[in-house]
PDB file of C-alpha atoms in Angstrom:
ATOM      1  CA  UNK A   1     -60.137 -30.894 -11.699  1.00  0.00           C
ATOM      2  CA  UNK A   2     -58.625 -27.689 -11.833  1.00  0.00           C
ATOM      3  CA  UNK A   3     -60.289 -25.663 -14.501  1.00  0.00           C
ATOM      4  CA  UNK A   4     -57.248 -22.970 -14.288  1.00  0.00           C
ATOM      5  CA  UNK A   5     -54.884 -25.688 -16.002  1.00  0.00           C
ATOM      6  CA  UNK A   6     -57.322 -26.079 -18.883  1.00  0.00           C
ATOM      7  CA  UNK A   7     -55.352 -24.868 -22.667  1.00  0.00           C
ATOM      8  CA  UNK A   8     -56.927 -22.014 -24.302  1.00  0.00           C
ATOM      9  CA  UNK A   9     -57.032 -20.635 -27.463  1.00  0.00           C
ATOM     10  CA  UNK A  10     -54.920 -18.028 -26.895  1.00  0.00           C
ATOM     11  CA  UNK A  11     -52.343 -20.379 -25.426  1.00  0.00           C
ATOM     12  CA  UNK A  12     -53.343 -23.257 -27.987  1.00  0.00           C
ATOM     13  CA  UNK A  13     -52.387 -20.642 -31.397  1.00  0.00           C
ATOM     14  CA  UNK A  14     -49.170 -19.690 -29.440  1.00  0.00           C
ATOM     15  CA  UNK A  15     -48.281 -22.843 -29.939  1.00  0.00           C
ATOM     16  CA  UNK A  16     -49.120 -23.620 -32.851  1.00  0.00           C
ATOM     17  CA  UNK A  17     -47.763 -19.915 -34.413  1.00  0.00           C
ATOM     18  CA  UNK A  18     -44.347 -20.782 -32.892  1.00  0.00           C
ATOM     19  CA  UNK A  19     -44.083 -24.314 -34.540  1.00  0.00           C
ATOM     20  CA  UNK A  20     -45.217 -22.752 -38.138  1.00  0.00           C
ATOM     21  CA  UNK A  21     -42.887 -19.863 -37.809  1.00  0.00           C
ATOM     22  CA  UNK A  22     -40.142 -22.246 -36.900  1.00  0.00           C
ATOM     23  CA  UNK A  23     -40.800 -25.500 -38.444  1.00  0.00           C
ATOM     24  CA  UNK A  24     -42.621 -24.149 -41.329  1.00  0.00           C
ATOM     25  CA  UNK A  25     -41.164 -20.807 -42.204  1.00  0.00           C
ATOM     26  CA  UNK A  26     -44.698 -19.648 -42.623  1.00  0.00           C
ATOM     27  CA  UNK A  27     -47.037 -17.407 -40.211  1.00  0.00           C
ATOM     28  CA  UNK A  28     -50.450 -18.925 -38.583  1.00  0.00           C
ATOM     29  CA  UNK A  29     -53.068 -15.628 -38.584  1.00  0.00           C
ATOM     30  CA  UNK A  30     -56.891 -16.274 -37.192  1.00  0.00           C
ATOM     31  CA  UNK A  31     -58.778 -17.254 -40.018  1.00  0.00           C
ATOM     32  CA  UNK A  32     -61.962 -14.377 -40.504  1.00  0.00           C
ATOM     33  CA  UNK A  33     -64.898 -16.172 -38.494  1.00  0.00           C
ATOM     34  CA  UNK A  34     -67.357 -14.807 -41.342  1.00  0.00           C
ATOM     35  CA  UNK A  35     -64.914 -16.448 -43.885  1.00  0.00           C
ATOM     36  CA  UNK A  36     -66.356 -20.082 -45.498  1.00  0.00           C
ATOM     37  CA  UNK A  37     -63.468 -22.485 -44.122  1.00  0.00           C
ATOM     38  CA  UNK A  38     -64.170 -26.243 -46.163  1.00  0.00           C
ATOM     39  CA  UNK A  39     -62.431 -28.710 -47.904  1.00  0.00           C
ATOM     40  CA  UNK A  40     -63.581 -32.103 -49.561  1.00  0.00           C
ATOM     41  CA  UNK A  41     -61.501 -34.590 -48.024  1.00  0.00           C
ATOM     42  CA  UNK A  42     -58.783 -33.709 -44.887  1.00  0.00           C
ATOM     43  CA  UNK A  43     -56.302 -35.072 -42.115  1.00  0.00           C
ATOM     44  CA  UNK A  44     -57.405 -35.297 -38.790  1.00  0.00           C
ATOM     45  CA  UNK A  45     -54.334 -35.551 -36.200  1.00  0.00           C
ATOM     46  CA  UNK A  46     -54.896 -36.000 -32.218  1.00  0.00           C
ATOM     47  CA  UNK A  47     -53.049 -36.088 -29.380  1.00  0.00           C
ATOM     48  CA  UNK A  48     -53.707 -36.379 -25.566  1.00  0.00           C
ATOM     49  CA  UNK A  49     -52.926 -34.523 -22.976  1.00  0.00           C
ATOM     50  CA  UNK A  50     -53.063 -35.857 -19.023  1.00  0.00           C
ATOM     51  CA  UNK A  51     -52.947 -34.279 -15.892  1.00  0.00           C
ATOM     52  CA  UNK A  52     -54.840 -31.940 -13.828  1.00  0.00           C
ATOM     53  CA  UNK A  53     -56.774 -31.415 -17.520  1.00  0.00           C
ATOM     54  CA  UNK A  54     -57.459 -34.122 -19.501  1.00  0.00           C
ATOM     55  CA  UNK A  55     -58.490 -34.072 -22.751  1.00  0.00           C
ATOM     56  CA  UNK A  56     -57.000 -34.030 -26.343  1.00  0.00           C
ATOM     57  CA  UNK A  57     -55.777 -31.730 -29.306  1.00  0.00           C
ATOM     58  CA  UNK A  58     -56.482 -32.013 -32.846  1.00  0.00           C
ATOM     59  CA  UNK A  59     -55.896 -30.445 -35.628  1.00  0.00           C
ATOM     60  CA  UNK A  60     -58.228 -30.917 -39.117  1.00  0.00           C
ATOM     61  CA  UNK A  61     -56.531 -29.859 -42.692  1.00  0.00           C
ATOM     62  CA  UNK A  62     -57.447 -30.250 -46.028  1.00  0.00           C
ATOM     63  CA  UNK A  63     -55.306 -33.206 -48.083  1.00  0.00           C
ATOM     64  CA  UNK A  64     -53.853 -30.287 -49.912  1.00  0.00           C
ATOM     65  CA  UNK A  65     -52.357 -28.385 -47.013  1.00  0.00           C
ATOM     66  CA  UNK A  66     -51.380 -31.421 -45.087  1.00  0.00           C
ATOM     67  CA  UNK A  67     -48.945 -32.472 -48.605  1.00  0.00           C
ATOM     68  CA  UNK A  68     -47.567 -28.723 -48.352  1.00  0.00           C
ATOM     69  CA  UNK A  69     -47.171 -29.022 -44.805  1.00  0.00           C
ATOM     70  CA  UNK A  70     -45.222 -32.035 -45.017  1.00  0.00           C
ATOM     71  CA  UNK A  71     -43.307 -30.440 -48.131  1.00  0.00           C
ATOM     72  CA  UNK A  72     -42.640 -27.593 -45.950  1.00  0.00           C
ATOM     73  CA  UNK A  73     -41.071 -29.415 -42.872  1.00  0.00           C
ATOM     74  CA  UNK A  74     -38.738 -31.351 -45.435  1.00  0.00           C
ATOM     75  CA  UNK A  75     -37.915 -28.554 -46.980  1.00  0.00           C
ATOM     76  CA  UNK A  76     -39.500 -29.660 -50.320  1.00  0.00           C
ATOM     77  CA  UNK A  77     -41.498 -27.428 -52.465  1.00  0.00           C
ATOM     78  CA  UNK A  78     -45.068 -26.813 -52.180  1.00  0.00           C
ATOM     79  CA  UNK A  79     -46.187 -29.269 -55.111  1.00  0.00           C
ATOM     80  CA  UNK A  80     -44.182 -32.055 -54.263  1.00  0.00           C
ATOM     81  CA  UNK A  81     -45.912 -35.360 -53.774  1.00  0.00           C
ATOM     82  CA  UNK A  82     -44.942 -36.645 -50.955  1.00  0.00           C
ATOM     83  CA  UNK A  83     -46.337 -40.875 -49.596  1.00  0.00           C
ATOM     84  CA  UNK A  84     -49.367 -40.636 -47.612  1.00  0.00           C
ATOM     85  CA  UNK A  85     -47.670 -42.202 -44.773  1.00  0.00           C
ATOM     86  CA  UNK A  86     -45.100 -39.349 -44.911  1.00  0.00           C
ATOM     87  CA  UNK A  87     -47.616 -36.778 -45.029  1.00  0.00           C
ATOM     88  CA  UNK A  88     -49.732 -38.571 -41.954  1.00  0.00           C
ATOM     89  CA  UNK A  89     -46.575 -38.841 -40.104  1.00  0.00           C
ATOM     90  CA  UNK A  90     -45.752 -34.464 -41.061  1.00  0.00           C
ATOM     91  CA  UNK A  91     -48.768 -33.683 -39.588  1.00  0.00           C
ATOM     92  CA  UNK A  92     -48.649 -35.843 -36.536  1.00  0.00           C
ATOM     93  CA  UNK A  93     -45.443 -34.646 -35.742  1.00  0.00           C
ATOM     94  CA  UNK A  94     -46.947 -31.422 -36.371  1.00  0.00           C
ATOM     95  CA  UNK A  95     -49.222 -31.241 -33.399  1.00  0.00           C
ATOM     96  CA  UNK A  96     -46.996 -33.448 -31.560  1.00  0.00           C
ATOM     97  CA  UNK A  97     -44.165 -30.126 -31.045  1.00  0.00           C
ATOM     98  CA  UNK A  98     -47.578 -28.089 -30.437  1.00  0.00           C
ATOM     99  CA  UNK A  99     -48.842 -30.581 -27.502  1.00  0.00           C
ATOM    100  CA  UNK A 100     -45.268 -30.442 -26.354  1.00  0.00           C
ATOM    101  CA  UNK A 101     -45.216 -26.770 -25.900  1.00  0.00           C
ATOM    102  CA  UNK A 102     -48.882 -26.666 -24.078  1.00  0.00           C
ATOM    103  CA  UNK A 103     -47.817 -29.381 -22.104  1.00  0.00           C
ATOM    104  CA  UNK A 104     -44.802 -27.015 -21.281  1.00  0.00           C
ATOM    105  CA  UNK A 105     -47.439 -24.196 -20.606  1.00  0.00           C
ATOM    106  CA  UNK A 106     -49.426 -25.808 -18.729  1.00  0.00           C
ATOM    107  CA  UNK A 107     -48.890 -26.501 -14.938  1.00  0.00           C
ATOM    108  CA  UNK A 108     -50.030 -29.701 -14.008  1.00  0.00           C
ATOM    109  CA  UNK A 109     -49.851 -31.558 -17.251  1.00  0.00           C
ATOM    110  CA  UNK A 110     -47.982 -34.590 -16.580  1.00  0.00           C
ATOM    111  CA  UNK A 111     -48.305 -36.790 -19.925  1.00  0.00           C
ATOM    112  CA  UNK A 112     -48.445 -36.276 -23.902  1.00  0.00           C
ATOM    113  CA  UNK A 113     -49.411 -39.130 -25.745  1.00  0.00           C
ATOM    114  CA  UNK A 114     -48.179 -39.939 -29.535  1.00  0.00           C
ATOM    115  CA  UNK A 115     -50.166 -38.677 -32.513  1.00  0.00           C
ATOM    116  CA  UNK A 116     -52.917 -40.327 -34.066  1.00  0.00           C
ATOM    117  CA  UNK A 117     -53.568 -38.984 -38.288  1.00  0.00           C
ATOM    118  CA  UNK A 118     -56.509 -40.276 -39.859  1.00  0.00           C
ATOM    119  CA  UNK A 119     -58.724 -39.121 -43.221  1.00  0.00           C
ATOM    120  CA  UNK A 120     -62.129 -37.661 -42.493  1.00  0.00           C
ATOM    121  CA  UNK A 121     -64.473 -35.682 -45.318  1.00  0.00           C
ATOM    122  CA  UNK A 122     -65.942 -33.413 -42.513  1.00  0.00           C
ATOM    123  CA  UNK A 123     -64.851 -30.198 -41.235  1.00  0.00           C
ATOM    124  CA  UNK A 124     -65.246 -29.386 -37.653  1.00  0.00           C
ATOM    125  CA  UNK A 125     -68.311 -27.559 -36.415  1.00  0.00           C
ATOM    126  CA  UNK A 126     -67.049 -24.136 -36.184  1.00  0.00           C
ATOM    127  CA  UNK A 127     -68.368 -23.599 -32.916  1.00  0.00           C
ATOM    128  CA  UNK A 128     -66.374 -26.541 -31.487  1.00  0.00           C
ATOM    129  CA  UNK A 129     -63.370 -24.768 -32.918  1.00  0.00           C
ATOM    130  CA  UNK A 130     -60.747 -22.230 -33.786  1.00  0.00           C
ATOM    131  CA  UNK A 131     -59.255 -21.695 -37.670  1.00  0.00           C
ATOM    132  CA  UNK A 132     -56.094 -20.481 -38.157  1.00  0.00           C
ATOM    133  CA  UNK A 133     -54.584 -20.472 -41.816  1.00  0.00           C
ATOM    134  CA  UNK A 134     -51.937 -22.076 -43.714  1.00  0.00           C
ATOM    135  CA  UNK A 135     -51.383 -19.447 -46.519  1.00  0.00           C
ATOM    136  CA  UNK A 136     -54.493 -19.177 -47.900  1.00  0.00           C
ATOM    137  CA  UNK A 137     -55.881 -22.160 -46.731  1.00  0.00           C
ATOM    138  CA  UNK A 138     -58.144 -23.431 -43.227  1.00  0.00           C
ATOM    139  CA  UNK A 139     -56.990 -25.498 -40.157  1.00  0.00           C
ATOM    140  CA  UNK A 140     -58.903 -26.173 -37.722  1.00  0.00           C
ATOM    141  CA  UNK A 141     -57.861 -26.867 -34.366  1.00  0.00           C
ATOM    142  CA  UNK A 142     -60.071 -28.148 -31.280  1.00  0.00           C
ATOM    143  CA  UNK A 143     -59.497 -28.298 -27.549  1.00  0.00           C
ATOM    144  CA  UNK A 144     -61.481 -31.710 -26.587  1.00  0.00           C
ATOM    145  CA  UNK A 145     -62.031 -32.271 -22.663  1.00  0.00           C
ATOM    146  CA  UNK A 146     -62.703 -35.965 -21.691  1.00  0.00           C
ATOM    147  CA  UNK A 147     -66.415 -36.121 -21.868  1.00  0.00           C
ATOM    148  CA  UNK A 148     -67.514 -35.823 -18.081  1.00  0.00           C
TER     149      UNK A 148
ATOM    150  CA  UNK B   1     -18.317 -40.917 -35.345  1.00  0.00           C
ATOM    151  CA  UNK B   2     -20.875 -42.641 -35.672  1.00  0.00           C
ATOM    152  CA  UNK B   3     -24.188 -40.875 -34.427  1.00  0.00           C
ATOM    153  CA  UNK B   4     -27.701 -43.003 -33.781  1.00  0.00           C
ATOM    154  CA  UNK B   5     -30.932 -40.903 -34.198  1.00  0.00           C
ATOM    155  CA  UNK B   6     -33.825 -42.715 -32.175  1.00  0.00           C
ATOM    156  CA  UNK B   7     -37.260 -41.344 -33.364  1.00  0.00           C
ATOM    157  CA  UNK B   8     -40.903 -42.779 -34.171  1.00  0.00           C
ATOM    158  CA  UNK B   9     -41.272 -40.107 -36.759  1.00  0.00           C
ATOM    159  CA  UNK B  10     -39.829 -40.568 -39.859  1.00  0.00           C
ATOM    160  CA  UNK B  11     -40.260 -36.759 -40.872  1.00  0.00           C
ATOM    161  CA  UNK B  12     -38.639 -35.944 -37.571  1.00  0.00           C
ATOM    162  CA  UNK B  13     -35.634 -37.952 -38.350  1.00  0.00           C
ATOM    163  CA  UNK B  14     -35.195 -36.845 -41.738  1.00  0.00           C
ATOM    164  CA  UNK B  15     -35.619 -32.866 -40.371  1.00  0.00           C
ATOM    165  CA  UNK B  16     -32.691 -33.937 -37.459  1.00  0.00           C
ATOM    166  CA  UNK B  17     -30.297 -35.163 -39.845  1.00  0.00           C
ATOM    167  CA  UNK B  18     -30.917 -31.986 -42.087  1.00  0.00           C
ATOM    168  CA  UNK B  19     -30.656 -30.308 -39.454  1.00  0.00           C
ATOM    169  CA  UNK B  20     -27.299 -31.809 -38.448  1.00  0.00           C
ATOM    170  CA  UNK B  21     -25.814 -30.910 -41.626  1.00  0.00           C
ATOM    171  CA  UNK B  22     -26.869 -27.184 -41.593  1.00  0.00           C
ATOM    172  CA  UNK B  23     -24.831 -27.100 -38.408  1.00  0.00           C
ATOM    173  CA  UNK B  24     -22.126 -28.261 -40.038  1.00  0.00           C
ATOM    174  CA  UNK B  25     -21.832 -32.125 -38.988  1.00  0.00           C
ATOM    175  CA  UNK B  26     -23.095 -33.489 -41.871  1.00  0.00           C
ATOM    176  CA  UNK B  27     -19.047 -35.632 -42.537  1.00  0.00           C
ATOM    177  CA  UNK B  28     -20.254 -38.226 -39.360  1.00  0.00           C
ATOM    178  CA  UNK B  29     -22.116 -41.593 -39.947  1.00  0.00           C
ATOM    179  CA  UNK B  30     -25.848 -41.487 -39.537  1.00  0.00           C
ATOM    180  CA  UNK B  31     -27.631 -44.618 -38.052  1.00  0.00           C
ATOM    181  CA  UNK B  32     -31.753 -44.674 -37.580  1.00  0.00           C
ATOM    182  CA  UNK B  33     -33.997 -46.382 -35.283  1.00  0.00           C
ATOM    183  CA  UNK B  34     -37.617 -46.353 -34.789  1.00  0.00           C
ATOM    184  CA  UNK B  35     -38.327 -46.411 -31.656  1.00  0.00           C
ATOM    185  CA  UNK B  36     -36.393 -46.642 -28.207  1.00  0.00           C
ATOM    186  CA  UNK B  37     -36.723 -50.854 -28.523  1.00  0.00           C
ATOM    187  CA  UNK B  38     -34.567 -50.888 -31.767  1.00  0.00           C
ATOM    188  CA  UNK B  39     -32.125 -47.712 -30.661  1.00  0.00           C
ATOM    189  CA  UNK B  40     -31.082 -50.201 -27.955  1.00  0.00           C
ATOM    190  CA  UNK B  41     -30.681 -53.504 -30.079  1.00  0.00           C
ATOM    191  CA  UNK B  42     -28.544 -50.542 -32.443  1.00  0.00           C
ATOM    192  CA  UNK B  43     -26.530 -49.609 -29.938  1.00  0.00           C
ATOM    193  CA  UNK B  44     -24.968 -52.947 -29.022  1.00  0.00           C
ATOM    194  CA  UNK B  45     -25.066 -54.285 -32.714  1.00  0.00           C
ATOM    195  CA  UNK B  46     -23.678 -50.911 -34.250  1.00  0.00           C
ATOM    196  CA  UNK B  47     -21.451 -48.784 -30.954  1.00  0.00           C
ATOM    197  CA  UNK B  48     -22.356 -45.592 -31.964  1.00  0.00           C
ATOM    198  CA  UNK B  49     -20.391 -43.096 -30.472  1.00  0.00           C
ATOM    199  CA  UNK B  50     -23.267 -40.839 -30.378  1.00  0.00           C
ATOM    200  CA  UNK B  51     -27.225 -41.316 -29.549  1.00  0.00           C
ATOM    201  CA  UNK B  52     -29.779 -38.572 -30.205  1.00  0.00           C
ATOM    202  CA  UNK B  53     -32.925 -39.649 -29.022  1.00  0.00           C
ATOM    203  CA  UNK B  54     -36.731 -38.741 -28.821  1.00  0.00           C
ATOM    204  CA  UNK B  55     -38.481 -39.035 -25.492  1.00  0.00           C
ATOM    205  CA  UNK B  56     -42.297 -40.214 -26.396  1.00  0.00           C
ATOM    206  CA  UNK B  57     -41.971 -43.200 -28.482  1.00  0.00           C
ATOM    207  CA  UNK B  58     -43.381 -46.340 -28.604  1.00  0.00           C
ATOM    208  CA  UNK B  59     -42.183 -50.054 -27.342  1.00  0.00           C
ATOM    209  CA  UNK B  60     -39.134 -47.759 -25.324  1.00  0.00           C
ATOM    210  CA  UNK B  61     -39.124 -44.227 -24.656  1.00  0.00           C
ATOM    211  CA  UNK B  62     -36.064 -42.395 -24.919  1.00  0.00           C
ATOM    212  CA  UNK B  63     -35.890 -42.039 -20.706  1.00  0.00           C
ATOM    213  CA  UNK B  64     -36.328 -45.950 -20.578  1.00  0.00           C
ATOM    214  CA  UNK B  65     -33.482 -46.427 -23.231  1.00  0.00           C
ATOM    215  CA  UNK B  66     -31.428 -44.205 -21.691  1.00  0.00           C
ATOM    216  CA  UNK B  67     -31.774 -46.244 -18.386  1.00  0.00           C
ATOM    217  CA  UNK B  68     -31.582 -49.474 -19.819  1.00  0.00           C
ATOM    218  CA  UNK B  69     -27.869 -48.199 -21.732  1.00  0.00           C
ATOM    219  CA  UNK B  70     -26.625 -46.916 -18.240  1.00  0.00           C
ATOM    220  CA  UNK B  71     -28.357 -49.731 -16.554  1.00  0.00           C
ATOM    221  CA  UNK B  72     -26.573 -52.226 -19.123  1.00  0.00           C
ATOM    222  CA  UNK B  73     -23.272 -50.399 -17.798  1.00  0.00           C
ATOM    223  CA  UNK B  74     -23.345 -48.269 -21.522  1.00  0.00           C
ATOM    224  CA  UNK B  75     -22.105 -45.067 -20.631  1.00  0.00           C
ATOM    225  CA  UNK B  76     -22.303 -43.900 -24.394  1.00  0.00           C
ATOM    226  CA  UNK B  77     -23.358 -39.665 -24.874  1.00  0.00           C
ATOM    227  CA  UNK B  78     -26.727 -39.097 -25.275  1.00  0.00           C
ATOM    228  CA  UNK B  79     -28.890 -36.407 -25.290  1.00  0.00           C
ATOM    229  CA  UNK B  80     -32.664 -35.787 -25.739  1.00  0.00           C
ATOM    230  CA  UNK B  81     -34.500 -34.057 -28.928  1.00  0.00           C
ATOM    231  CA  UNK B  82     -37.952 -33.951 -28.098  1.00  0.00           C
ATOM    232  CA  UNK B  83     -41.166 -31.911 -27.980  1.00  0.00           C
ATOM    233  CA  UNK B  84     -41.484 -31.463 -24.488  1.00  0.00           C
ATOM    234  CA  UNK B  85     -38.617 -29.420 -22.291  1.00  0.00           C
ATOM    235  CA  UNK B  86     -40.599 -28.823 -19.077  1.00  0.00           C
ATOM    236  CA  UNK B  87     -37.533 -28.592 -15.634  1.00  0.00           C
ATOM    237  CA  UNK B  88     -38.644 -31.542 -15.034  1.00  0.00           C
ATOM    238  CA  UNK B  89     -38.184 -33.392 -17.607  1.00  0.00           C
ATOM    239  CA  UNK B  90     -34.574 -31.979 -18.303  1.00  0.00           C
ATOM    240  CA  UNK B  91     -34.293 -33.040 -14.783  1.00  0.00           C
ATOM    241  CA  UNK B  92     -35.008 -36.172 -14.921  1.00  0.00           C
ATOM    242  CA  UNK B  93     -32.846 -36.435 -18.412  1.00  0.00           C
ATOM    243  CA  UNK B  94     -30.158 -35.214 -16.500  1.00  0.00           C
ATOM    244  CA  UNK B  95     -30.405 -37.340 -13.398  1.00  0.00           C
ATOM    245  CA  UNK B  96     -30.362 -40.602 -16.074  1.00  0.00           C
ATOM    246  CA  UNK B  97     -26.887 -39.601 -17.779  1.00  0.00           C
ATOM    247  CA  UNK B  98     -28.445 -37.103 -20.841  1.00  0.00           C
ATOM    248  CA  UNK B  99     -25.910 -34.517 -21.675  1.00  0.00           C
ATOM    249  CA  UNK B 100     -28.448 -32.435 -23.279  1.00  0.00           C
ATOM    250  CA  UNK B 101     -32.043 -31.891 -24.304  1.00  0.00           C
ATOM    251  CA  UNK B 102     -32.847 -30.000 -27.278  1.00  0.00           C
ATOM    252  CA  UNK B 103     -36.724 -29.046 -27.376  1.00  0.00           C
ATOM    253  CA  UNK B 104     -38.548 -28.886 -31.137  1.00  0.00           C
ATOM    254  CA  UNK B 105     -38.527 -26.544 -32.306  1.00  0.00           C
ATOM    255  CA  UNK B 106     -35.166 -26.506 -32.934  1.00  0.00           C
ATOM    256  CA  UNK B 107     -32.645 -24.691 -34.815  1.00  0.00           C
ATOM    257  CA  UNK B 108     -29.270 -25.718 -36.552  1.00  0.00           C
ATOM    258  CA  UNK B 109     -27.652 -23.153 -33.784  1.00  0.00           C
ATOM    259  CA  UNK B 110     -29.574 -25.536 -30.924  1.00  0.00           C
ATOM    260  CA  UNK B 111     -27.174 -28.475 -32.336  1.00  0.00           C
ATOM    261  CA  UNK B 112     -24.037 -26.535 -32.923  1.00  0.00           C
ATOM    262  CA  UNK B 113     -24.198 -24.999 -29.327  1.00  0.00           C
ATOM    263  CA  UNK B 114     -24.613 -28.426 -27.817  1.00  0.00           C
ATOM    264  CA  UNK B 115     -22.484 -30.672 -29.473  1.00  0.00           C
ATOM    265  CA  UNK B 116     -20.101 -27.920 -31.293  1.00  0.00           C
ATOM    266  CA  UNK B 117     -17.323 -29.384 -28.550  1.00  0.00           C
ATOM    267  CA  UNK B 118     -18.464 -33.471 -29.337  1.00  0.00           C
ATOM    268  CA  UNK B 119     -18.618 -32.967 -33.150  1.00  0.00           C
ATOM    269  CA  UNK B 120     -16.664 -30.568 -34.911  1.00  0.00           C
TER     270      UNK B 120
END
């Protein structure tokens, strides 16, 4: 394995800066590490990457956020209810255009998968990951080798 | 004309078609299909002039679509919107008969620049 074609943070919030200026219309900025980043109950979405690297993205969001993300790819406002399905499918899509652009970035990456979204009620450890924000708001995003 | 959007995501389709309009093509006919298995039942059923198509889907991807239309002796315009536009994958879209791939992001001025000449 070459470790050179592994995603980084820096490359990984690149990514995902460029899809919530564009998609989003709103800016991604490191979330303060000494800040308290939680949430009650959240979407988790995942997607693979294969290649030289192999491993996965995901991205963790409180219920909240993932509705206004949805709302804000549709072009809705903020407070709009949107159908869970709708709102798993956002968020999927979400990281899907940020694995796309890695992939893209990365030499050696020769397959993306397609999203997975489900609930979970815990946040990432934050020294498995890296929290950018949505307005005011957490998301946390983890680079996941295969286990060896 | 009648235009065929091919994409798992339901989000994605809905943001294409906005899209679409904002570029000013919002007078054609809009078909939707979820995936690259029904895009191809669509486009014999339906004759779109037009398919816009996601590569990673499930049942077909777009690439296998797109070589199953030209395969099936289809030679209807298509062209790629999709997450990933590495050369070599708008090499291969090329190679199979794509006229275009537009990578998400994308912008209404992506859509009007590549099918300004098909659509207006």
């Amino acid at each position: 394995m070459t470790i050179a074609s592994a995603p980084d943070q820096a490359l990984v919030l690149a990514a995902i800066e460029q899809v919530w200026g564009s998609m989003l219309f709103a800016t991604a900025d490191p979330w303060p590490t000494e800040r308290p980043a939680e949430f009650e109950t959240g979407l988790q979405a995942q997607i693979e990457l294969r290649g030289e690297w192999n491993g996965r993205l995901v991205l963790t969001c409180d219920a909240g956020v993932a509705n206004q993300i949805a709302n804000a790819m549709l072009g809705l406002g903020p407070e709009d209810e949107l159908d869970e399905p709708d709102v798993h499918d956002a968020v999927g899509e979400v990281l899907n255009v940020v694995g796309g652009s890695v992939k893209g970035a990365l030499p050696g990456t020769s397959a993306l998968g397609l999203p997975g979204v489900s609930e979970v009620t815990e946040v990432p450890s934050r020294d498995e990951s890296f929290v950018v924000s949505w307005g005011d708001a957490p998301v946390y995003v983890q680079i996941v080798p295969d286990a060896a | 004309m009648k235009i065929l959007i091919a994409d798992d995501s339901k989000v994605m389709r809905q943001i294409v078609l906005r899209t679409l309009r904002q570029a000013g093509f919002g007078h054609h006919d809009y078909l939707e299909a979820v995936d690259g298995a029904e895009a191809l039942d669509k486009v014999a059923a339906e004759a779109p002039d037009l398919v816009l198509s996601d590569w990673n889907m499930p049942n077909k991807t777009g690439i296998e679509l797109l070589r199953a239309l030209r395969g099936n002796g289809n030679a209807v315009p298509f062209g790629f919107i999709t997450s990933e536009g590495s050369e070599e994958m708008r090499a291969a879209a090329k190679s199979a008969g794509a006229m275009f791939l537009i990578a998400k992001p994308f912008t209404a001025e992506h859509f009007e620049a590549e099918l300004a000449g098909m659509l207006s």
